[in-house]
């Protein structure tokens, strides 16, 4: 059934979990508000210890940074003008105008027509637009909705693939069973997973990311079910390592329960240098979980969404993956210096952070 057939039911579901979805969007907004502030690709940067004074880091970043130009969209009607009048009702946005924006999105190369249908694009656009005024007001943001939606890749995965935000992401799925198709996808995922792989999850909002520390274990900053703490106060001892099966299906391990990640679209990305992938994965394990590489955790990281990609504690999901490759690669030219100066690391941007010769390829969709 198309978007219109589901609209009433989906909007009722959204109301039930507004706090969670709004907080997820807040993360995206924070990222989009600052991701363009960076040094140019040609600037040089030295990998340095995380004990550097944050004030010095901030000063260095400001002096070397410049605003990255936003791709002009002046030739496209701003289809979210109603936000200026505080009218968040998605019904006032015509599908024909969103279709024009869809064509523009394709022209940027960030989404692919054959992988992201117009129907799903319209649905994701309207959900996101409906919740934008509140977060825009909270953070006094100046970006238009369209500019923000472009900066989060129009809700797509790194390869341009997109689908309507799953209702699983806005409903209680803790007691649901898993379909045969999900079980097959999980089995493929476990078979394909290799040490050092980058995992990107297209859950509602900003998404999620993790790194494989072995062929069977996944390290992540899990987050939690109180999104207010993601931005204020943080969540202590939030770095967790799970067996792949537990991570996929949400089974508890070492006293913590991950999300049921199999309910979302998942992608595995892998750099071409196996030795470097192994090196980085071992570094992540011994610097962000256990000094000895043991099963039990003896390194504690706080979860907090805050600026500064080179600071390892506090941390959040996609920044942990970035830190693993930035520091774990040593002096090898693996990660672009550019990303050392951005404020936030977005999950779907992870495949873009690598230098030529280390660009990861997609292993599969699950």
Short mmCIF file of N, CA, C and O in Angstrom, two decimals, residues 105-106 108-116 152-163 200-202 265-269 346-352 360-366:
data_model
loop_
_atom_site.label_atom_id
_atom_site.label_comp_id
_atom_site.label_asym_id
_atom_site.label_seq_id
_atom_site.Cartn_x
_atom_site.Cartn_y
_atom_site.Cartn_z
N UNK A 105 17.74 15.74 -5.56
CA UNK A 105 18.54 14.84 -4.73
C UNK A 105 19.29 13.83 -5.60
O UNK A 105 20.46 13.52 -5.36
N UNK A 106 18.63 13.32 -6.62
CA UNK A 106 19.28 12.38 -7.54
C UNK A 106 20.42 13.07 -8.28
O UNK A 106 21.49 12.50 -8.47
N UNK A 108 22.38 15.29 -7.24
CA UNK A 108 23.56 15.48 -6.39
C UNK A 108 24.41 14.22 -6.30
O UNK A 108 25.56 14.28 -5.86
N UNK A 109 23.85 13.08 -6.69
CA UNK A 109 24.57 11.82 -6.60
C UNK A 109 24.47 11.16 -5.23
O UNK A 109 25.02 10.08 -5.03
N UNK A 110 23.76 11.78 -4.30
CA UNK A 110 23.67 11.22 -2.96
C UNK A 110 22.61 10.13 -2.83
O UNK A 110 22.65 9.34 -1.89
N UNK A 111 21.67 10.10 -3.75
CA UNK A 111 20.70 9.01 -3.77
C UNK A 111 20.60 8.48 -5.21
O UNK A 111 20.96 9.17 -6.16
N UNK A 112 20.13 7.26 -5.33
CA UNK A 112 19.99 6.63 -6.63
C UNK A 112 18.53 6.24 -6.85
O UNK A 112 17.90 5.64 -5.98
N UNK A 113 18.03 6.60 -8.02
CA UNK A 113 16.63 6.37 -8.34
C UNK A 113 16.24 4.90 -8.18
O UNK A 113 15.18 4.57 -7.65
N UNK A 114 17.15 4.01 -8.64
CA UNK A 114 16.82 2.59 -8.61
C UNK A 114 16.90 2.00 -7.20
O UNK A 114 16.46 0.87 -6.96
N UNK A 115 17.47 2.78 -6.25
CA UNK A 115 17.63 2.27 -4.88
C UNK A 115 16.79 3.02 -3.85
O UNK A 115 16.74 2.63 -2.68
N UNK A 116 16.14 4.09 -4.28
CA UNK A 116 15.37 4.93 -3.35
C UNK A 116 14.15 5.44 -4.11
O UNK A 116 14.24 6.38 -4.91
N UNK A 152 22.00 15.31 5.53
CA UNK A 152 21.93 13.94 6.06
C UNK A 152 21.63 12.96 4.93
O UNK A 152 21.05 11.89 5.14
N UNK A 153 22.02 13.35 3.71
CA UNK A 153 21.91 12.49 2.53
C UNK A 153 20.45 12.10 2.22
O UNK A 153 20.19 11.02 1.71
N UNK A 154 19.54 12.98 2.55
CA UNK A 154 18.13 12.77 2.21
C UNK A 154 17.59 11.47 2.84
O UNK A 154 16.68 10.85 2.32
N UNK A 155 18.19 11.05 3.97
CA UNK A 155 17.74 9.84 4.65
C UNK A 155 18.24 8.56 4.03
O UNK A 155 17.69 7.48 4.30
N UNK A 156 19.29 8.65 3.21
CA UNK A 156 19.79 7.47 2.50
C UNK A 156 21.03 6.89 3.16
O UNK A 156 21.71 7.56 3.96
N UNK A 157 21.35 5.65 2.82
CA UNK A 157 22.59 5.00 3.23
C UNK A 157 23.75 5.51 2.37
O UNK A 157 23.52 6.20 1.37
N UNK A 158 25.00 5.17 2.72
CA UNK A 158 26.14 5.71 1.98
C UNK A 158 26.14 5.43 0.48
O UNK A 158 26.69 6.20 -0.30
N UNK A 159 25.52 4.33 0.05
CA UNK A 159 25.52 4.00 -1.37
C UNK A 159 24.34 4.57 -2.13
O UNK A 159 24.11 4.23 -3.29
N UNK A 160 23.57 5.45 -1.49
CA UNK A 160 22.43 6.08 -2.14
C UNK A 160 21.14 5.30 -2.01
O UNK A 160 20.12 5.67 -2.59
N UNK A 161 21.16 4.26 -1.22
CA UNK A 161 19.98 3.42 -1.03
C UNK A 161 19.12 3.98 0.09
O UNK A 161 19.62 4.41 1.13
N UNK A 162 17.82 4.00 -0.11
CA UNK A 162 16.92 4.48 0.92
C UNK A 162 15.60 3.77 0.88
O UNK A 162 15.18 3.23 -0.15
N UNK A 163 14.94 3.74 2.01
CA UNK A 163 13.60 3.17 2.09
C UNK A 163 12.85 3.89 3.18
O UNK A 163 13.44 4.58 4.01
N UNK A 200 27.07 0.03 9.22
CA UNK A 200 26.18 1.19 9.20
C UNK A 200 24.74 0.70 9.25
O UNK A 200 24.35 -0.17 8.47
N UNK A 201 23.96 1.26 10.17
CA UNK A 201 22.57 0.86 10.37
C UNK A 201 21.66 2.04 10.04
O UNK A 201 21.84 3.14 10.56
N UNK A 202 20.69 1.81 9.19
CA UNK A 202 19.79 2.88 8.77
C UNK A 202 18.53 2.89 9.63
O UNK A 202 17.42 2.75 9.15
N UNK A 265 17.68 -1.74 8.18
CA UNK A 265 18.58 -2.00 7.06
C UNK A 265 20.02 -1.83 7.55
O UNK A 265 20.37 -0.84 8.16
N UNK A 266 20.86 -2.84 7.28
CA UNK A 266 22.25 -2.84 7.72
C UNK A 266 23.15 -3.00 6.50
O UNK A 266 22.83 -3.73 5.57
N UNK A 267 24.29 -2.31 6.52
CA UNK A 267 25.31 -2.50 5.49
C UNK A 267 26.67 -2.74 6.14
O UNK A 267 26.98 -2.16 7.19
N UNK A 268 27.47 -3.59 5.52
CA UNK A 268 28.86 -3.81 5.91
C UNK A 268 29.75 -3.16 4.86
O UNK A 268 29.56 -3.36 3.66
N UNK A 269 30.74 -2.38 5.33
CA UNK A 269 31.73 -1.74 4.46
C UNK A 269 33.12 -2.18 4.90
O UNK A 269 33.41 -2.28 6.10
N UNK A 346 29.00 11.75 11.09
CA UNK A 346 27.68 11.16 10.83
C UNK A 346 27.84 9.72 10.34
O UNK A 346 28.73 9.43 9.53
N UNK A 347 27.03 8.75 10.81
CA UNK A 347 27.20 7.34 10.44
C UNK A 347 27.30 7.08 8.94
O UNK A 347 28.20 6.34 8.50
N UNK A 348 26.43 7.66 8.15
CA UNK A 348 26.45 7.37 6.72
C UNK A 348 27.64 8.01 6.00
O UNK A 348 27.91 7.70 4.84
N UNK A 349 28.37 8.90 6.70
CA UNK A 349 29.55 9.53 6.10
C UNK A 349 30.81 8.70 6.28
O UNK A 349 31.84 9.00 5.69
N UNK A 350 30.76 7.64 7.09
CA UNK A 350 31.97 6.88 7.40
C UNK A 350 32.71 6.35 6.17
O UNK A 350 33.94 6.41 6.11
N UNK A 351 32.03 5.82 5.16
CA UNK A 351 32.78 5.36 3.98
C UNK A 351 33.51 6.47 3.23
O UNK A 351 34.40 6.20 2.43
N UNK A 352 33.14 7.73 3.51
CA UNK A 352 33.75 8.86 2.80
C UNK A 352 35.02 9.37 3.47
O UNK A 352 35.72 10.22 2.91
N UNK A 360 36.62 2.08 1.30
CA UNK A 360 35.95 0.80 1.53
C UNK A 360 34.93 0.50 0.45
O UNK A 360 34.41 1.40 -0.22
N UNK A 361 34.65 -0.77 0.27
CA UNK A 361 33.59 -1.19 -0.64
C UNK A 361 32.47 -1.83 0.18
O UNK A 361 32.71 -2.39 1.27
N UNK A 362 31.28 -1.74 -0.36
CA UNK A 362 30.15 -2.35 0.33
C UNK A 362 30.17 -3.85 0.14
O UNK A 362 30.26 -4.35 -0.98
N UNK A 363 30.08 -4.59 1.24
CA UNK A 363 30.08 -6.06 1.19
C UNK A 363 28.68 -6.60 0.98
O UNK A 363 28.47 -7.57 0.27
N UNK A 364 27.69 -5.95 1.60
CA UNK A 364 26.32 -6.44 1.42
C UNK A 364 25.30 -5.64 2.19
O UNK A 364 25.61 -4.80 3.03
N UNK A 365 24.03 -5.92 1.87
CA UNK A 365 22.87 -5.35 2.56
C UNK A 365 22.20 -6.47 3.34
O UNK A 365 22.05 -7.60 2.84
N UNK A 366 21.74 -6.14 4.55
CA UNK A 366 21.16 -7.17 5.41
C UNK A 366 19.90 -6.66 6.09
O UNK A 366 19.74 -5.47 6.28
#
